[in-house]
Short mmCIF file of C-alpha atoms in Angstrom, two decimals:
data_model
loop_
_atom_site.label_atom_id
_atom_site.label_comp_id
_atom_site.label_asym_id
_atom_site.label_seq_id
_atom_site.Cartn_x
_atom_site.Cartn_y
_atom_site.Cartn_z
CA MET A 1 -15.76 13.83 39.10
CA ARG A 2 -17.57 10.85 37.71
CA ALA A 3 -17.82 11.97 34.04
CA PRO A 4 -14.03 11.33 33.26
CA LYS A 5 -14.25 7.78 34.62
CA VAL A 6 -17.30 7.09 32.53
CA MET A 7 -15.62 8.33 29.41
CA THR A 8 -12.39 6.20 30.44
CA ARG A 9 -14.59 3.02 31.04
CA THR A 10 -16.46 3.51 27.69
CA PHE A 11 -13.08 3.88 25.81
CA LEU A 12 -11.61 0.78 27.47
CA ALA A 13 -14.65 -1.21 26.66
CA ASN A 14 -13.93 -0.34 22.93
CA LEU A 15 -10.41 -1.36 22.88
CA ALA A 16 -9.98 -4.75 21.11
CA LEU A 17 -8.03 -6.07 24.22
CA PHE A 18 -11.06 -5.55 26.61
CA HIS A 19 -13.95 -6.33 24.15
CA GLU A 20 -15.08 -9.46 26.07
CA LEU A 21 -14.80 -7.95 29.61
CA GLY A 22 -17.98 -7.61 31.76
CA SER A 23 -19.13 -4.35 33.60
CA ASP A 24 -17.50 -5.18 36.89
CA GLU A 25 -14.08 -6.10 35.25
CA LEU A 26 -14.17 -2.81 33.16
CA ASP A 27 -15.06 -0.76 36.40
CA ARG A 28 -12.05 -2.26 38.20
CA ILE A 29 -9.62 -1.59 35.26
CA ALA A 30 -10.95 1.89 34.89
CA ALA A 31 -10.38 2.48 38.63
CA GLY A 32 -6.69 1.68 38.05
CA THR A 33 -6.57 3.87 34.99
CA THR A 34 -5.39 7.57 34.74
CA GLU A 35 -6.14 10.16 32.08
CA LEU A 36 -3.15 11.94 30.81
CA ARG A 37 -3.41 15.29 28.78
CA VAL A 38 0.04 15.60 27.03
CA PRO A 39 0.99 18.67 24.88
CA LYS A 40 2.51 18.39 21.49
CA GLY A 41 6.30 17.85 21.85
CA ARG A 42 6.19 16.38 25.47
CA VAL A 43 8.33 13.26 26.01
CA LEU A 44 5.94 10.74 27.69
CA PHE A 45 8.86 8.38 28.77
CA GLN A 46 12.41 7.71 27.81
CA ARG A 47 14.20 4.62 27.19
CA GLY A 48 15.30 3.04 30.46
CA ASP A 49 12.40 4.55 32.41
CA PRO A 50 10.51 1.92 34.64
CA CYS A 51 7.26 0.60 33.25
CA VAL A 52 4.42 0.24 35.60
CA GLY A 53 1.64 -0.17 33.15
CA PHE A 54 0.70 0.59 29.47
CA HIS A 55 -0.78 3.33 27.52
CA ALA A 56 -3.72 3.66 25.14
CA VAL A 57 -4.39 6.73 22.80
CA MET A 58 -7.64 8.41 23.01
CA TYR A 59 -6.90 11.11 20.72
CA GLY A 60 -3.74 12.49 19.33
CA GLN A 61 -0.57 10.80 18.10
CA VAL A 62 2.53 9.24 19.67
CA LYS A 63 5.94 8.40 18.28
CA LEU A 64 7.91 5.52 19.57
CA GLY A 65 11.68 5.32 18.76
CA PHE A 66 15.24 5.71 19.99
CA VAL A 67 18.31 7.68 19.36
CA SER A 68 21.41 5.97 18.17
CA PRO A 69 24.84 6.53 19.58
CA GLN A 70 25.65 8.65 16.62
CA GLY A 71 22.69 10.87 17.37
CA THR A 72 20.24 9.70 14.62
CA GLU A 73 16.72 8.99 15.52
CA LYS A 74 14.86 5.88 14.54
CA VAL A 75 11.11 5.87 14.61
CA ILE A 76 9.63 2.44 15.43
CA GLU A 77 6.02 3.21 15.27
CA ILE A 78 3.54 6.08 15.03
CA LEU A 79 0.33 5.45 17.00
CA GLY A 80 -3.01 7.10 16.87
CA PRO A 81 -6.50 6.85 18.54
CA GLY A 82 -7.45 3.27 19.69
CA GLN A 83 -3.87 1.94 19.70
CA SER A 84 -1.98 1.00 22.78
CA PHE A 85 1.73 0.63 23.65
CA GLY A 86 3.92 -0.70 26.61
CA GLU A 87 2.30 -4.08 27.22
CA ALA A 88 5.32 -6.06 26.54
CA ALA A 89 7.62 -4.07 28.78
CA MET A 90 5.05 -4.17 31.43
CA PHE A 91 4.63 -7.97 31.36
CA LEU A 92 8.41 -8.36 31.40
CA ASP A 93 8.82 -6.13 34.40
CA ARG A 94 11.32 -4.21 32.23
CA ALA A 95 12.16 -0.71 31.53
CA TYR A 96 10.89 0.90 28.35
CA PRO A 97 13.12 -0.04 25.43
CA VAL A 98 12.17 3.06 23.46
CA ASN A 99 11.43 6.67 23.86
CA ALA A 100 7.78 8.04 23.53
CA GLU A 101 6.91 11.58 22.32
CA CYS A 102 3.55 13.05 21.52
CA LEU A 103 3.42 14.49 17.98
CA ALA A 104 0.16 16.39 18.65
CA ASP A 105 -1.81 17.42 21.76
CA SER A 106 -2.99 14.07 23.05
CA LEU A 107 -5.36 12.44 25.53
CA LEU A 108 -3.91 9.13 26.65
CA LEU A 109 -4.87 6.47 29.30
CA HIS A 110 -2.34 4.89 31.58
CA ILE A 111 -3.54 1.42 32.71
CA SER A 112 -1.75 0.31 35.83
CA LYS A 113 0.07 -3.09 35.91
CA ALA A 114 -1.69 -3.58 39.28
CA SER A 115 -5.08 -3.51 37.91
CA ILE A 116 -4.11 -5.84 34.96
CA ASP A 117 -2.55 -8.27 37.33
CA ALA A 118 -5.57 -8.35 39.41
CA GLU A 119 -7.83 -9.12 36.33
CA LEU A 120 -5.63 -11.85 35.13
CA THR A 121 -5.68 -13.47 38.41
CA ARG A 122 -9.56 -13.35 38.39
CA ASP A 123 -9.83 -14.40 34.74
CA PRO A 124 -6.75 -15.91 33.06
CA ARG A 125 -8.55 -15.77 29.64
CA LEU A 126 -7.44 -12.12 29.48
CA ALA A 127 -4.08 -13.29 28.95
CA ARG A 128 -4.94 -14.93 25.71
CA ARG A 129 -6.42 -11.72 24.30
CA MET A 130 -3.33 -9.64 25.42
CA VAL A 131 -0.98 -12.04 23.94
CA ALA A 132 -3.06 -12.07 20.55
CA GLY A 133 -2.73 -8.27 20.59
CA LEU A 134 1.00 -8.40 21.27
CA SER A 135 1.33 -11.02 18.43
CA ARG A 136 -0.43 -8.91 15.99
CA ARG A 137 1.89 -5.97 16.78
CA LEU A 138 4.92 -8.54 16.37
CA VAL A 139 3.62 -9.50 12.86
CA GLY A 140 3.43 -5.89 11.83
CA LEU A 141 7.02 -5.34 12.92
CA VAL A 142 8.06 -8.47 10.96
CA HIS A 143 6.32 -7.02 7.99
CA ASP A 144 8.22 -3.78 8.34
CA VAL A 145 11.61 -5.55 8.42
CA GLU A 146 10.61 -7.50 5.40
CA ALA A 147 9.66 -4.20 3.69
CA TYR A 148 12.96 -2.63 4.61
CA SER A 149 14.99 -5.64 3.52
CA LEU A 150 13.07 -6.43 0.19
CA ARG A 151 11.56 -3.28 -1.04
CA SER A 152 13.30 -0.32 -2.58
CA GLY A 153 13.14 3.28 -0.92
CA MET A 154 10.59 4.28 -3.64
CA GLN A 155 8.37 1.25 -3.09
CA ARG A 156 8.30 1.99 0.69
CA VAL A 157 7.18 5.61 0.01
CA ILE A 158 4.48 4.41 -2.48
CA GLY A 159 3.14 1.93 -0.09
CA TYR A 160 2.84 4.48 2.64
CA LEU A 161 1.02 6.85 0.36
CA LEU A 162 -1.37 4.12 -0.88
CA ARG A 163 -1.91 2.54 2.66
CA ASP A 164 -5.10 4.44 3.53
CA ILE A 165 -6.61 4.93 0.16
CA ASP A 166 -6.81 1.41 -0.75
CA SER A 167 -8.96 0.82 2.40
CA ARG A 168 -11.39 3.48 1.12
CA GLY A 169 -11.83 1.93 -2.26
CA ASP A 170 -14.35 4.15 -3.81
CA LEU A 171 -12.05 7.18 -4.41
CA ALA A 172 -11.58 8.40 -7.90
CA PRO A 173 -8.37 10.32 -8.83
CA PRO A 174 -7.14 12.82 -8.22
CA ILE A 175 -6.92 11.82 -4.52
CA ARG A 176 -5.87 14.29 -1.90
CA ILE A 177 -4.13 13.14 1.25
CA VAL A 178 -2.47 15.04 4.08
CA LEU A 179 0.70 13.61 5.67
CA ASP A 180 -0.12 12.99 9.46
CA THR A 181 3.22 14.13 10.64
CA SER A 182 6.33 15.75 9.52
CA LYS A 183 8.24 14.34 6.57
CA GLY A 184 11.49 13.77 8.78
CA VAL A 185 9.40 11.37 11.03
CA ILE A 186 7.88 9.49 8.16
CA ALA A 187 11.16 9.09 6.59
CA SER A 188 12.61 7.63 9.80
CA ARG A 189 9.64 5.31 10.03
CA LEU A 190 10.40 4.17 6.44
CA ASN A 191 14.05 3.65 7.27
CA LEU A 192 15.05 6.49 4.91
CA THR A 193 16.87 9.77 5.37
CA PRO A 194 14.84 12.96 4.99
CA GLU A 195 16.74 13.92 1.91
CA HIS A 196 16.09 10.55 0.38
CA PHE A 197 12.33 10.70 1.18
CA SER A 198 12.07 14.08 -0.33
CA ARG A 199 14.04 13.07 -3.50
CA ILE A 200 11.57 10.18 -4.00
CA LEU A 201 8.52 12.60 -3.68
CA GLY A 202 10.32 14.69 -6.25
CA GLU A 203 10.74 11.98 -8.81
CA LEU A 204 7.21 10.81 -8.40
CA SER A 205 6.05 14.24 -8.93
CA HIS A 206 8.37 14.69 -12.03
CA GLU A 207 6.72 11.43 -13.44
CA GLY A 208 3.23 12.99 -13.09
CA LEU A 209 2.29 10.33 -10.57
CA ILE A 210 1.71 12.77 -7.56
CA SER A 211 1.83 16.52 -6.90
CA VAL A 212 3.13 17.79 -3.42
CA ARG A 213 2.31 21.04 -1.77
CA GLY A 214 3.73 21.04 1.71
CA ALA A 215 2.05 18.25 3.79
CA GLU A 216 -0.61 17.91 1.14
CA ILE A 217 0.07 15.27 -1.46
CA THR A 218 -2.43 14.58 -4.41
CA ILE A 219 -2.05 11.19 -5.92
CA LEU A 220 -2.78 11.68 -9.62
CA ASP A 221 -2.54 8.01 -10.91
CA PRO A 222 -2.87 5.36 -8.24
CA GLU A 223 -2.82 2.57 -10.63
CA ARG A 224 0.35 3.41 -12.12
CA LEU A 225 1.71 3.88 -8.51
CA ARG A 226 0.58 0.28 -7.74
CA GLY A 227 2.59 -0.90 -10.60
CA PHE A 228 5.74 -0.05 -8.89
CA LEU A 229 4.84 -2.31 -5.97
CA SER A 230 4.70 -5.43 -8.03
#
């Protein structure tokens, strides 16, 4: 029974939020943490459900979003290993403002509000680190809104395709990438209809910039692609 908590504690220690915590502090938070194995397609919570803690992704993928009154889904964020969600609702003592669904078989941690409140009482400096994390997420969402407002649909798709390869730097074309979720989910994340997203991929393919084979996309000319973003 001890092994899962050791794994939980190790993972918590590697979250940016808890980097500076000591051994005793991590032990107390781990004691208030529950491991959740969630299969692909399972809804973790729905908009309006009470929030009594926040989640972190150990492995897998989680989609945050909501459904409009017209029945259209809007994806707000797609989260992977090492990312957390639900902190803001927890601190505000409000219900979840979005739905959360696992896009892959996932192992999540649920960190209870009670354990966080206890550590904040012991060490108020933790609040500064949590505020910093929430602020980074807010900045990211502002950048998303800016992209939706000022960038064309094609620029949004190109930015999405280039987002990972730019950080790898040493790759020479052709560069193969595999979409990490369905095209419909990616389209919603980019504020596009699935049809518009597919049409843009078709146009880029026709121009000889990419080739598409199911979820696999090969970037043939990254420099020309970057030219569309300027």
